[in-house]
PDB file of C-alpha atoms in Angstrom:
ATOM      1  CA  MET G   1      68.950 126.406  55.697  1.00 56.00           C
ATOM      2  CA  ALA G   2      72.139 124.673  56.727  1.00 64.00           C
ATOM      3  CA  ALA G   3      73.129 124.062  60.340  1.00 67.00           C
ATOM      4  CA  VAL G   4      76.435 125.583  61.385  1.00 70.00           C
ATOM      5  CA  ARG G   5      78.754 123.382  63.446  1.00 64.00           C
ATOM      6  CA  GLU G   6      81.015 125.045  65.973  1.00 73.00           C
ATOM      7  CA  GLY G   7      83.282 122.163  66.882  1.00 68.00           C
ATOM      8  CA  LEU G   8      84.117 118.575  66.197  1.00 64.00           C
ATOM      9  CA  PRO G   9      81.562 115.908  67.021  1.00 65.00           C
ATOM     10  CA  ASP G  10      81.850 114.684  70.633  1.00 65.00           C
ATOM     11  CA  GLY G  11      83.666 111.396  71.118  1.00 63.00           C
ATOM     12  CA  ARG G  12      84.626 111.029  67.498  1.00 66.00           C
ATOM     13  CA  TYR G  13      88.290 112.018  67.612  1.00 65.00           C
ATOM     14  CA  GLY G  14      89.273 111.228  71.251  1.00 62.00           C
ATOM     15  CA  ARG G  15      90.315 113.693  73.926  1.00 62.00           C
ATOM     16  CA  SER G  16      91.908 116.973  72.958  1.00 65.00           C
ATOM     17  CA  ALA G  17      95.453 117.840  74.004  1.00 66.00           C
ATOM     18  CA  ASP G  18      94.116 120.571  76.307  1.00 75.00           C
ATOM     19  CA  ALA G  19      91.954 118.098  78.231  1.00 73.00           C
ATOM     20  CA  ARG G  20      94.905 115.739  78.726  1.00 76.00           C
ATOM     21  CA  ALA G  21      97.122 118.604  79.889  1.00 81.00           C
ATOM     22  CA  ASP G  22      94.438 119.813  82.302  1.00 85.00           C
ATOM     23  CA  ARG G  23      94.067 116.346  83.799  1.00 87.00           C
ATOM     24  CA  THR G  24      97.847 115.970  84.185  1.00 89.00           C
ATOM     25  CA  LEU G  25      98.123 119.359  85.889  1.00 92.00           C
ATOM     26  CA  LYS G  26      95.308 118.473  88.284  1.00 93.00           C
ATOM     27  CA  ILE G  27      97.016 115.208  89.257  1.00 94.00           C
ATOM     28  CA  VAL G  28     100.424 116.854  89.733  1.00 94.00           C
ATOM     29  CA  GLY G  29      98.847 119.677  91.754  1.00 94.00           C
ATOM     30  CA  ALA G  30      96.980 117.238  93.995  1.00 96.00           C
ATOM     31  CA  VAL G  31     100.126 115.171  94.659  1.00 96.00           C
ATOM     32  CA  LEU G  32     102.243 118.252  95.438  1.00 96.00           C
ATOM     33  CA  GLY G  33      99.497 119.722  97.636  1.00 95.00           C
ATOM     34  CA  ALA G  34      99.177 116.485  99.619  1.00 96.00           C
ATOM     35  CA  GLY G  35     102.959 116.316 100.020  1.00 95.00           C
ATOM     36  CA  LEU G  36     103.148 119.898 101.268  1.00 96.00           C
ATOM     37  CA  LEU G  37     100.297 119.306 103.704  1.00 95.00           C
ATOM     38  CA  ALA G  38     102.029 116.179 105.067  1.00 95.00           C
ATOM     39  CA  LEU G  39     105.305 118.100 105.479  1.00 95.00           C
ATOM     40  CA  ILE G  40     103.614 120.919 107.402  1.00 94.00           C
ATOM     41  CA  ALA G  41     101.826 118.408 109.645  1.00 93.00           C
ATOM     42  CA  TRP G  42     105.097 116.574 110.352  1.00 91.00           C
ATOM     43  CA  PHE G  43     106.926 119.804 111.277  1.00 88.00           C
ATOM     44  CA  GLY G  44     104.047 120.856 113.525  1.00 86.00           C
ATOM     45  CA  TYR G  45     103.936 117.524 115.328  1.00 83.00           C
ATOM     46  CA  ASP G  46     107.712 117.464 115.761  1.00 79.00           C
ATOM     47  CA  TYR G  47     107.689 120.995 117.194  1.00 74.00           C
ATOM     48  CA  ILE G  48     104.936 120.265 119.707  1.00 72.00           C
ATOM     49  CA  ALA G  49     105.906 116.735 120.711  1.00 71.00           C
ATOM     50  CA  GLY G  50     109.663 117.295 120.555  1.00 66.00           C
ATOM     51  CA  GLN G  51     109.873 119.897 123.308  1.00 62.00           C
ATOM     52  CA  ASP G  52     110.852 118.083 126.478  1.00 78.00           C
ATOM     53  CA  VAL G  53     111.963 121.237 128.308  1.00 85.00           C
ATOM     54  CA  SER G  54     110.621 124.766 128.089  1.00 87.00           C
ATOM     55  CA  GLY G  55     111.142 127.799 130.259  1.00 91.00           C
ATOM     56  CA  ARG G  56     109.881 131.294 130.805  1.00 94.00           C
ATOM     57  CA  LEU G  57     111.518 134.216 132.568  1.00 95.00           C
ATOM     58  CA  THR G  58     108.861 135.749 134.798  1.00 95.00           C
ATOM     59  CA  GLY G  59     110.950 138.371 136.544  1.00 95.00           C
ATOM     60  CA  PHE G  60     114.352 139.580 137.615  1.00 95.00           C
ATOM     61  CA  LYS G  61     115.802 141.734 140.367  1.00 95.00           C
ATOM     62  CA  VAL G  62     119.154 143.518 140.407  1.00 95.00           C
ATOM     63  CA  VAL G  63     120.446 142.667 143.890  1.00 95.00           C
ATOM     64  CA  ALA G  64     123.946 144.171 143.578  1.00 94.00           C
ATOM     65  CA  ASP G  65     126.290 145.793 141.087  1.00 94.00           C
ATOM     66  CA  ASP G  66     127.564 142.326 140.216  1.00 94.00           C
ATOM     67  CA  ALA G  67     124.494 140.082 140.606  1.00 95.00           C
ATOM     68  CA  VAL G  68     120.968 139.637 139.278  1.00 96.00           C
ATOM     69  CA  GLU G  69     118.337 137.244 140.636  1.00 96.00           C
ATOM     70  CA  VAL G  70     116.225 135.717 137.873  1.00 96.00           C
ATOM     71  CA  ARG G  71     112.892 133.937 138.369  1.00 96.00           C
ATOM     72  CA  LEU G  72     112.302 131.069 135.920  1.00 94.00           C
ATOM     73  CA  GLU G  73     109.265 128.842 135.362  1.00 93.00           C
ATOM     74  CA  ILE G  74     110.439 125.497 133.975  1.00 91.00           C
ATOM     75  CA  THR G  75     108.211 122.857 132.365  1.00 89.00           C
ATOM     76  CA  LYS G  76     109.752 119.508 131.488  1.00 86.00           C
ATOM     77  CA  ASP G  77     109.121 115.789 131.424  1.00 82.00           C
ATOM     78  CA  LYS G  78     109.376 114.258 134.861  1.00 82.00           C
ATOM     79  CA  ASP G  79     112.465 112.194 134.038  1.00 81.00           C
ATOM     80  CA  ALA G  80     114.141 114.787 131.782  1.00 82.00           C
ATOM     81  CA  THR G  81     117.079 116.980 132.710  1.00 87.00           C
ATOM     82  CA  GLY G  82     117.060 120.449 131.220  1.00 88.00           C
ATOM     83  CA  VAL G  83     119.523 123.280 130.750  1.00 92.00           C
ATOM     84  CA  CYS G  84     118.385 126.898 130.545  1.00 93.00           C
ATOM     85  CA  THR G  85     120.664 129.746 129.476  1.00 95.00           C
ATOM     86  CA  VAL G  86     120.122 133.210 130.953  1.00 96.00           C
ATOM     87  CA  ARG G  87     121.964 136.390 130.064  1.00 96.00           C
ATOM     88  CA  THR G  88     122.003 139.865 131.592  1.00 96.00           C
ATOM     89  CA  LEU G  89     122.409 143.178 129.801  1.00 95.00           C
ATOM     90  CA  ASP G  90     123.604 146.619 130.867  1.00 94.00           C
ATOM     91  CA  GLU G  91     122.039 149.965 129.998  1.00 93.00           C
ATOM     92  CA  TYR G  92     123.736 149.941 126.559  1.00 93.00           C
ATOM     93  CA  HIS G  93     122.339 146.450 125.798  1.00 93.00           C
ATOM     94  CA  ASP G  94     125.773 144.856 126.056  1.00 95.00           C
ATOM     95  CA  GLU G  95     125.917 141.395 127.591  1.00 95.00           C
ATOM     96  CA  VAL G  96     127.411 141.593 131.078  1.00 95.00           C
ATOM     97  CA  GLY G  97     126.621 138.092 132.353  1.00 95.00           C
ATOM     98  CA  ARG G  98     125.601 134.669 131.081  1.00 96.00           C
ATOM     99  CA  LYS G  99     125.005 131.403 132.882  1.00 95.00           C
ATOM    100  CA  ASP G 100     123.606 127.928 132.174  1.00 95.00           C
ATOM    101  CA  PHE G 101     121.392 126.366 134.836  1.00 93.00           C
ATOM    102  CA  THR G 102     120.722 122.616 134.943  1.00 91.00           C
ATOM    103  CA  PHE G 103     117.413 121.315 136.267  1.00 89.00           C
ATOM    104  CA  GLY G 104     117.232 117.588 136.941  1.00 85.00           C
ATOM    105  CA  GLN G 105     114.647 117.426 139.715  1.00 84.00           C
ATOM    106  CA  PRO G 106     111.962 114.764 139.232  1.00 83.00           C
ATOM    107  CA  GLN G 107     109.177 117.338 138.785  1.00 82.00           C
ATOM    108  CA  GLU G 108     107.306 118.478 135.719  1.00 82.00           C
ATOM    109  CA  ASP G 109     106.664 122.129 136.622  1.00 88.00           C
ATOM    110  CA  MET G 110     108.881 124.204 138.855  1.00 90.00           C
ATOM    111  CA  VAL G 111     109.698 127.801 139.717  1.00 92.00           C
ATOM    112  CA  LYS G 112     113.344 128.574 140.434  1.00 92.00           C
ATOM    113  CA  VAL G 113     115.128 131.737 141.452  1.00 94.00           C
ATOM    114  CA  VAL G 114     118.728 131.699 140.256  1.00 94.00           C
ATOM    115  CA  THR G 115     121.551 134.228 140.499  1.00 95.00           C
ATOM    116  CA  VAL G 116     123.605 135.411 137.545  1.00 95.00           C
ATOM    117  CA  ARG G 117     126.921 137.129 138.307  1.00 96.00           C
ATOM    118  CA  THR G 118     127.689 140.192 136.180  1.00 96.00           C
ATOM    119  CA  THR G 119     130.781 142.204 135.292  1.00 95.00           C
ATOM    120  CA  VAL G 120     129.013 145.572 135.750  1.00 95.00           C
ATOM    121  CA  ARG G 121     125.565 146.630 136.960  1.00 95.00           C
ATOM    122  CA  ALA G 122     122.869 145.000 134.828  1.00 95.00           C
ATOM    123  CA  THR G 123     119.592 146.609 133.829  1.00 95.00           C
ATOM    124  CA  SER G 124     117.786 143.623 132.308  1.00 95.00           C
ATOM    125  CA  ALA G 125     117.827 139.859 131.987  1.00 96.00           C
ATOM    126  CA  GLU G 126     116.534 137.477 129.349  1.00 95.00           C
ATOM    127  CA  LEU G 127     116.111 133.773 128.878  1.00 95.00           C
ATOM    128  CA  ILE G 128     118.029 132.637 125.800  1.00 95.00           C
ATOM    129  CA  ASP G 129     116.946 128.999 125.552  1.00 91.00           C
ATOM    130  CA  CYS G 130     115.890 125.882 127.435  1.00 90.00           C
ATOM    131  CA  GLU G 131     116.682 122.457 126.037  1.00 88.00           C
ATOM    132  CA  PRO G 132     116.941 118.875 127.219  1.00 87.00           C
ATOM    133  CA  VAL G 133     120.299 117.371 128.094  1.00 84.00           C
ATOM    134  CA  ARG G 134     120.887 114.458 125.728  1.00 73.00           C
TER     135      ARG G 134
END
């Protein structure tokens, strides 16, 4: 009885084209994966380490038809100067007041109550952004 061969003898004719293509795809995939991982790590580090000033609006109080007191918690580097932008809205969600507040005190954490003047009676306030002065 004769033995039936199912493929070529191993090692006799070199690597097949499929094996070379598989190896190339693995190398390209590994390089692209490592590059993507490095890019994500860089963006994450830049986001966390790059924020010198941050703020949070913890409350507001409508004190008059043309004024709102806003309570802000500011966190910044001790020697940094920051600017926070606050806006107020009326009952129709139209902007009725906006003001930039500069914080240059040599403290890292602070709580400030600031007043925003409005054109009509406001019903809410929001913190738009806090950023370092460059």
